[in-house]
Each structure stands twice: as structure tokens, then as C-alpha cells.
Coordinates of C-alpha atoms and ligand atoms in Angstrom, one line a residue:
M1 CA 11.9 12.9 32.8
N2 CA 14.8 12.1 34.8
E3 CA 18.3 13.5 34.2
K4 CA 20.0 11.9 31.2
R5 CA 23.2 9.9 31.3
Q6 CA 25.8 10.8 28.8
Q7 CA 25.7 7.5 26.8
V8 CA 23.9 4.3 27.3
T9 CA 24.2 1.1 25.1
A10 CA 21.6 -1.8 25.0
S11 CA 21.2 -4.9 23.1
A12 CA 18.5 -7.1 21.9
P13 CA 18.4 -10.6 20.0
G14 CA 17.0 -11.3 16.6
K15 CA 14.9 -14.5 15.8
L16 CA 14.4 -17.4 14.3
M17 CA 10.5 -18.5 13.5
L18 CA 10.4 -22.2 14.3
L19 CA 6.6 -22.9 13.5
G20 CA 3.6 -21.0 12.5
E21 CA 4.9 -18.2 10.3
H22 CA 2.1 -16.3 8.3
A23 CA -0.6 -18.1 10.5
V24 CA 0.6 -16.0 13.4
V25 CA -0.4 -12.8 11.6
Y26 CA -3.9 -14.0 11.8
G27 CA -4.3 -14.9 15.5
R28 CA -2.9 -18.4 15.4
P29 CA 0.1 -19.1 17.7
C30 CA 3.6 -19.6 16.8
L31 CA 7.0 -20.9 18.2
V32 CA 10.1 -18.5 17.9
T33 CA 13.6 -18.8 19.3
A34 CA 16.0 -15.9 19.6
V35 CA 19.2 -15.6 17.9
G36 CA 22.1 -13.3 17.3
R37 CA 22.6 -9.7 19.0
W38 CA 22.2 -6.2 17.9
Q39 CA 23.6 -3.1 20.1
A40 CA 22.0 0.4 20.0
T41 CA 24.2 3.2 21.7
V42 CA 22.5 6.5 22.4
A43 CA 24.4 10.0 23.3
P44 CA 23.5 13.4 23.1
A45 CA 24.2 15.5 20.0
A46 CA 25.5 19.1 19.7
D47 CA 22.3 20.1 17.5
D48 CA 18.5 19.2 17.5
L49 CA 18.8 16.5 14.9
L50 CA 18.7 12.7 15.1
H51 CA 22.1 11.6 14.0
V52 CA 22.1 7.8 12.8
T53 CA 25.1 5.5 12.4
A54 CA 24.3 2.1 11.3
P55 CA 27.4 0.8 9.3
D56 CA 25.6 -2.6 8.7
V57 CA 23.2 -0.8 6.4
G58 CA 25.6 1.9 4.9
L59 CA 24.6 4.8 7.1
L60 CA 27.4 6.8 8.6
D61 CA 26.3 9.8 10.7
C62 CA 23.3 10.3 8.8
A63 CA 21.5 13.7 10.1
L64 CA 17.7 13.7 10.3
P65 CA 15.0 16.0 11.6
L66 CA 13.8 14.3 14.7
T67 CA 10.0 14.6 13.8
A68 CA 10.3 13.8 9.9
P69 CA 7.8 11.2 8.8
V70 CA 9.9 8.0 9.0
G71 CA 8.8 7.2 5.2
E72 CA 10.8 10.1 4.0
M73 CA 14.1 8.9 5.9
P74 CA 16.8 6.7 4.4
T75 CA 15.6 3.1 4.6
G76 CA 18.4 2.1 6.8
A77 CA 17.2 4.4 9.4
H78 CA 13.6 3.5 9.3
F79 CA 13.4 1.4 12.5
I80 CA 15.8 3.7 14.7
A81 CA 14.1 6.5 14.1
A82 CA 10.4 5.0 14.4
A83 CA 11.9 3.7 18.1
V84 CA 12.9 7.1 18.9
Q85 CA 9.8 8.7 17.8
E86 CA 7.5 6.5 19.8
F87 CA 9.7 6.7 23.0
R88 CA 9.2 10.5 22.4
R89 CA 5.6 10.4 21.8
K90 CA 5.1 8.7 25.2
Y91 CA 7.8 10.1 27.3
G92 CA 8.8 13.3 25.9
G93 CA 12.1 14.8 25.0
S94 CA 13.2 17.3 22.5
D95 CA 16.6 17.6 21.9
G96 CA 19.0 16.0 19.5
L97 CA 20.6 12.8 19.9
A98 CA 23.0 10.5 18.4
V99 CA 22.3 6.5 17.8
T100 CA 24.9 4.1 16.8
T101 CA 23.8 0.5 16.1
S102 CA 26.4 -2.5 15.5
S103 CA 26.0 -6.1 15.3
N104 CA 28.4 -9.3 14.9
F105 CA 25.5 -10.4 12.7
S106 CA 24.7 -9.5 9.1
S107 CA 21.2 -8.2 8.8
R108 CA 20.9 -9.6 5.2
Y109 CA 20.1 -12.9 6.4
G110 CA 16.5 -11.8 7.6
L111 CA 17.0 -13.0 11.3
G112 CA 14.8 -10.3 12.8
S113 CA 17.6 -7.3 12.9
S114 CA 14.7 -4.6 12.4
A115 CA 12.9 -5.8 15.7
A116 CA 16.3 -6.3 17.6
V117 CA 17.5 -2.6 16.6
T118 CA 14.2 -1.2 17.4
V119 CA 13.9 -2.9 20.9
A120 CA 17.6 -2.2 21.8
V121 CA 17.0 1.6 21.0
L122 CA 13.9 1.8 23.2
Q123 CA 15.7 0.0 26.0
A124 CA 18.8 2.1 25.5
L125 CA 16.7 5.4 25.3
A126 CA 14.7 4.2 28.6
A127 CA 17.8 3.7 30.5
W128 CA 19.2 7.1 29.1
H129 CA 16.2 8.9 30.6
S130 CA 16.1 6.7 33.7
V131 CA 12.5 5.7 32.8
P132 CA 11.8 2.3 34.2
L133 CA 10.0 -0.1 31.4
T134 CA 8.3 -3.3 32.0
R135 CA 8.9 -6.1 29.2
A136 CA 5.2 -5.5 28.5
E137 CA 5.6 -1.7 28.0
L138 CA 8.8 -2.4 25.9
F139 CA 6.9 -5.0 24.0
G140 CA 4.1 -2.5 23.2
L141 CA 6.3 0.4 22.1
G142 CA 8.3 -1.9 20.0
R143 CA 5.3 -3.4 18.4
R144 CA 4.1 0.0 17.6
A145 CA 7.4 1.3 16.2
V146 CA 7.8 -1.7 13.9
L147 CA 4.1 -1.5 12.8
A148 CA 4.7 2.4 12.0
V149 CA 7.3 1.1 9.5
Q150 CA 6.2 -2.0 8.1
G151 CA 2.5 -1.5 8.4
V152 CA 1.9 -5.2 9.0
G153 CA 3.3 -7.9 11.2
S154 CA 2.3 -10.2 14.3
G155 CA 4.9 -8.5 16.6
F156 CA 6.5 -12.1 17.2
D157 CA 9.9 -10.7 16.4
V158 CA 9.3 -8.1 18.9
A159 CA 8.4 -10.5 21.5
A160 CA 11.8 -12.6 20.7
A161 CA 14.0 -9.4 20.8
V162 CA 12.3 -8.5 24.4
Y163 CA 11.9 -11.6 26.1
G164 CA 14.7 -13.7 24.3
G165 CA 14.9 -17.5 24.9
T166 CA 12.4 -19.6 23.0
L167 CA 8.6 -18.6 23.3
Y168 CA 5.0 -19.7 22.4
F169 CA 3.5 -16.5 21.1
A170 CA 0.0 -15.2 19.9
A171 CA -0.4 -11.8 18.9
G172 CA -4.0 -11.4 20.6
G173 CA -3.6 -10.3 24.3
P174 CA -0.7 -10.8 23.4
T175 CA 0.3 -14.6 24.7
I176 CA 3.9 -14.5 25.3
E177 CA 5.1 -17.7 27.1
P178 CA 8.7 -18.5 27.6
L179 CA 9.1 -22.2 27.1
V180 CA 12.0 -24.0 29.2
V181 CA 13.9 -25.9 26.5
G182 CA 17.3 -27.5 26.4
D183 CA 19.8 -26.8 23.5
L184 CA 18.1 -26.8 20.0
P185 CA 20.2 -28.7 17.6
L186 CA 19.4 -26.2 14.7
V187 CA 21.3 -25.8 11.4
V188 CA 20.5 -22.5 9.6
G189 CA 21.1 -22.2 5.8
Y190 CA 20.9 -18.9 4.1
S191 CA 19.4 -19.4 0.4
G192 CA 21.4 -16.3 -0.9
V193 CA 17.9 -14.6 -1.5
K194 CA 16.7 -11.4 0.1
A195 CA 12.9 -11.9 1.1
D196 CA 10.7 -8.7 1.7
T197 CA 8.5 -9.7 4.5
T198 CA 5.7 -7.1 3.8
T199 CA 5.5 -8.3 0.1
L200 CA 4.9 -11.7 1.3
V201 CA 2.5 -11.0 3.8
R202 CA 0.4 -8.7 1.5
G203 CA 0.7 -11.6 -1.0
V204 CA -0.9 -14.2 1.5
A205 CA -3.7 -11.6 2.3
A206 CA -4.4 -11.5 -1.2
R207 CA -4.6 -15.1 -1.4
R208 CA -6.9 -15.4 1.6
A209 CA -9.2 -12.6 0.1
A210 CA -9.7 -14.8 -2.7
A211 CA -10.1 -18.2 -1.0
P212 CA -10.9 -17.2 2.8
Q213 CA -11.9 -20.8 3.8
E214 CA -8.9 -22.8 2.2
I215 CA -6.6 -20.4 3.6
D216 CA -7.9 -20.4 7.1
R217 CA -7.9 -24.0 7.0
L218 CA -4.1 -24.1 6.3
F219 CA -3.8 -21.6 9.2
D220 CA -5.8 -23.8 11.5
E221 CA -3.6 -26.7 10.5
S222 CA -0.4 -24.7 11.3
A223 CA -2.2 -23.8 14.7
V224 CA -2.4 -27.7 15.4
L225 CA 1.5 -28.2 14.4
V226 CA 2.3 -25.4 16.7
E227 CA 0.6 -27.0 20.0
A228 CA 2.4 -30.4 19.3
G229 CA 5.8 -28.7 18.4
R230 CA 5.4 -26.9 21.9
R231 CA 4.8 -30.4 23.5
A232 CA 7.7 -31.8 21.6
L233 CA 10.0 -29.0 22.4
Q234 CA 9.3 -29.2 26.0
V235 CA 10.2 -32.7 26.2
G236 CA 13.2 -32.5 23.8
D237 CA 11.7 -35.1 21.3
F238 CA 13.4 -33.8 18.3
A239 CA 12.4 -36.7 15.9
T240 CA 8.8 -35.5 16.3
L241 CA 9.7 -31.7 16.0
G242 CA 11.5 -32.6 12.8
S243 CA 8.5 -34.3 11.3
L244 CA 6.4 -31.3 12.3
F245 CA 8.9 -28.9 10.6
N246 CA 8.4 -31.1 7.4
Q247 CA 4.7 -30.8 7.6
A248 CA 4.8 -27.0 8.4
Q249 CA 6.8 -26.8 5.1
E250 CA 4.1 -28.5 3.1
L251 CA 1.7 -26.0 4.7
L252 CA 3.9 -23.2 3.4
V253 CA 4.1 -24.8 -0.2
R254 CA 0.7 -24.6 -0.3
L255 CA 0.4 -20.9 1.0
G256 CA 2.6 -20.0 -1.7
V257 CA 5.3 -18.9 0.1
S258 CA 8.1 -21.3 -0.7
T259 CA 10.5 -21.2 -3.6
P260 CA 12.4 -23.8 -5.6
R261 CA 15.6 -22.6 -4.2
L262 CA 14.4 -23.1 -0.5
E263 CA 13.2 -26.4 -1.4
A264 CA 16.3 -27.6 -2.9
L265 CA 18.1 -26.7 0.2
I266 CA 15.4 -28.3 2.4
A267 CA 15.7 -31.4 0.5
A268 CA 19.3 -31.2 0.7
A269 CA 19.1 -31.2 4.4
R270 CA 16.7 -33.9 4.8
E271 CA 18.7 -36.1 2.5
A272 CA 21.7 -35.6 4.7
G273 CA 20.1 -36.9 7.7
A274 CA 18.3 -33.9 9.4
W275 CA 15.0 -35.0 11.5
G276 CA 13.2 -32.4 9.4
A277 CA 13.6 -29.0 7.5
K278 CA 11.5 -26.1 6.6
L279 CA 11.7 -22.4 5.5
S280 CA 11.8 -19.9 8.4
G281 CA 9.9 -16.8 8.3
A282 CA 7.9 -15.2 5.6
G283 CA 9.4 -17.4 2.9
G284 CA 10.5 -16.2 -0.5
G285 CA 14.1 -16.5 0.2
D286 CA 16.0 -15.8 3.3
C287 CA 16.7 -18.6 5.4
L288 CA 15.6 -22.5 6.2
I289 CA 16.2 -24.5 9.3
A290 CA 16.8 -28.0 9.6
L291 CA 16.4 -29.8 12.9
T292 CA 19.8 -32.0 13.0
P293 CA 21.2 -34.9 15.2
A294 CA 24.7 -34.1 16.4
E295 CA 26.5 -36.6 14.3
R296 CA 24.6 -35.5 11.0
R297 CA 25.4 -31.8 11.6
Q298 CA 28.5 -31.9 9.4
A299 CA 26.9 -33.5 6.7
V300 CA 23.6 -31.3 6.8
E301 CA 26.0 -28.3 6.7
A302 CA 27.9 -29.7 3.6
A303 CA 24.6 -30.5 1.8
I304 CA 23.3 -27.0 2.4
V305 CA 26.7 -25.6 1.0
A306 CA 26.9 -28.0 -1.8
A307 CA 23.3 -27.1 -3.0
G308 CA 24.3 -23.4 -3.3
G309 CA 23.3 -22.1 0.4
E310 CA 25.3 -20.5 3.0
V311 CA 25.4 -21.9 6.4
V312 CA 24.7 -19.3 9.4
A313 CA 26.3 -20.0 12.7
V314 CA 23.6 -19.5 15.4
R315 CA 23.0 -20.1 19.3
P316 CA 19.2 -20.5 19.7
G317 CA 17.7 -19.3 22.9
E318 CA 19.7 -16.0 23.2
L319 CA 19.2 -13.7 26.1
G320 CA 16.3 -11.0 25.7
V321 CA 17.0 -7.3 25.7
M322 CA 19.6 -5.8 28.3
V323 CA 21.2 -3.0 29.2
E324 CA 25.1 -3.1 28.6
G325 CA 26.7 -0.1 29.8
A326 CA 25.9 3.3 30.8
V327 CA 28.7 6.3 30.7
G328 CA 28.3 9.5 32.6
Ligands
LIG401 O1 10.4 -12.5 7.4 P1 10.3 -12.8 8.9 O2 11.4 -13.7 9.2 O3 10.4 -11.4 9.5 O4 9.2 -13.5 9.4 C1 7.9 -13.2 9.0 C2 6.9 -14.1 9.6 C3 5.5 -13.6 9.2 O5 4.5 -14.5 10.0 C4 5.3 -14.1 7.8 C5 5.0 -12.1 9.7 C6 4.7 -11.7 11.1 O6 5.2 -10.8 11.4 O7 4.5 -12.6 11.8

């Protein structure tokens, strides 16, 4: 391994699932766009410990043994420690280090902070050790680190963090296809309820075990919506994409992952003039997305707030992971 620099900062985006959640865990495709930015800085430590400072999740210089099982560490340090361990397993390194993460975006919205932080730490470590990594290699490392913590997941969030933009993604292979799309007129509403992705994914697995044909049919229907959505996205046909959002929401209701609260917010957005609206991600809470004509944006945002939600300002199609700076 090459000479280390004094300190390196990298950043990576989070994500919003546009279409295909849950089905993507079972090999069907999805559409995802990158939003927000998380930074990770790595620097040498005076001892042989891993020092984690992640104010967003309440950790201030939390010192941990580098090789301790991730599950025994404080929750806020899980993805950072998994990224460090994954990198070291492949590229070595034994001395202590300090990792600091930050974002201007709250992790409570469920917009992919875990994968973003994981990928930003991996990229910062690679630059710190002067290890050149391709995006495919970074995706592989990030995927393993996220799986080490979550145990389940398709990796679509890791793909968004690495590649950025708007992607057509399928886990087998994987297929990661950047789409050329213009500005996506999305309104994002937070339901006020924090969802636990792992629990929801395991819930769907249990339903599939009980009724495999029925659930697989839903996944196949989801794949059809994703293919149509990809075409609509590429030609900027938002009326069609909005209608696909509405159909996808029906599938997610049938899958059992929607909630009355999300549905109330989705109905409010539609009534206020959105082309279409759906939950985004695992369901159970977190966010809804509403595809909205510019002239209806204010009305849709006001309707989401009036229905008890919180509007989250995002810029879809954020750039993928990058090194922001190195000192030393
Ligand atoms: O809850 P989120 O936003 O991380 O989205 C999860 C999406 C799933 O398809 C349910 C899981 C996955 O890893 O693809």
C-alpha cells in the first residue's frame, strides 16, 4: 500500500427510490435517483483505535477497537466501521484512524445516509492510501459493507452513492445503467415516522414465503412499471411517469408496506395536482414522492404540510462519490 496522506475528505449522495422497491430485492429492476450529500473525512489517530465522530447520529469521538464485531459497536458507528473493516480486509492497514462524517441533510428522512456514508468512507480511505478504485470495485466493497450491517438489501442505494445521477438498477450482475434525464420535478414529503428497512424487507420475505406465486406476480408487475418508467423518464413524459407512480403505490399497498399516514399524504399531493405520488423506499413511514407540474408545486407542498407531513428540499440527480480534498 502507498504512503498515506494526512487527511482526506470524500462525499457521496443518498437516494430516492423512484420505482421498483422490494421487487428489486428479488432480482427485478428499479429506478433510483441520487439526492443529498454526506461527507466523510479520514485522518490518522494517535492510538490504534477507530475514532468516530458523527454528530448527526450523536457520536462525538467514540473510540472503538478496529476489529471489534460491528454489531457490538454503537448503532451510529455501524456503517463507518463496516466500511473501514471491508477496506482493510482487502487492502490491509493496521494503525488507528479517525473518521468524521457530516451532512447538511438529516439522516432521519431515510434517504440513504447509510450507503452514502459507507461509500464516502471507502472513497476517502482509498484516496488516503492512494489505492485507485474503479466505480465497480467501490460498489462491490460498499455492497459488502452495507450487507455486513443490514443483512438484507439489493444494493440500489450503494449504486446511487457511487454513480449518482438517475439509474436503472438490477442486483444480478449487477446492472447499473445511468439514464440521461432532465430535471425531475419531484416534491418529497417526510411522513414523520422513521421506518426500519430491515424489518420491512423481512416482513415481505415472510409474506412471500406464505404466498410465493401471489407475491412474485406483484414483483413481475413492478418490473413492467419500471420498464415503462424508464422509457417515460428518458423522454420526459411526466404525465405517464406520474400514472406509473400511482400504479406502483397500488402494488405497494397490496404488498402490505404502505401505511394510512403515507396514504393520506399521497392523496393530499394528488388532490393538489401532482401527476402521481407514491411512497419511496421500504414503506412503513419515511418519505413519499410526488411528481408535480411546476405550477402545482406550491399547492402540492402546502397540501403535504396541511396533511401533517414535512416537505424535504432535494435536488434529484446529484453527482456520485467524489474526493473533495486531501491535506498533507
Ligand atoms: O428504505 P429504503 O429507502 O432504504 O429503501 C429500501 C428499498 C428496498 O427495496 C425495500 C430494499 C432494497 O435494499 O432494495
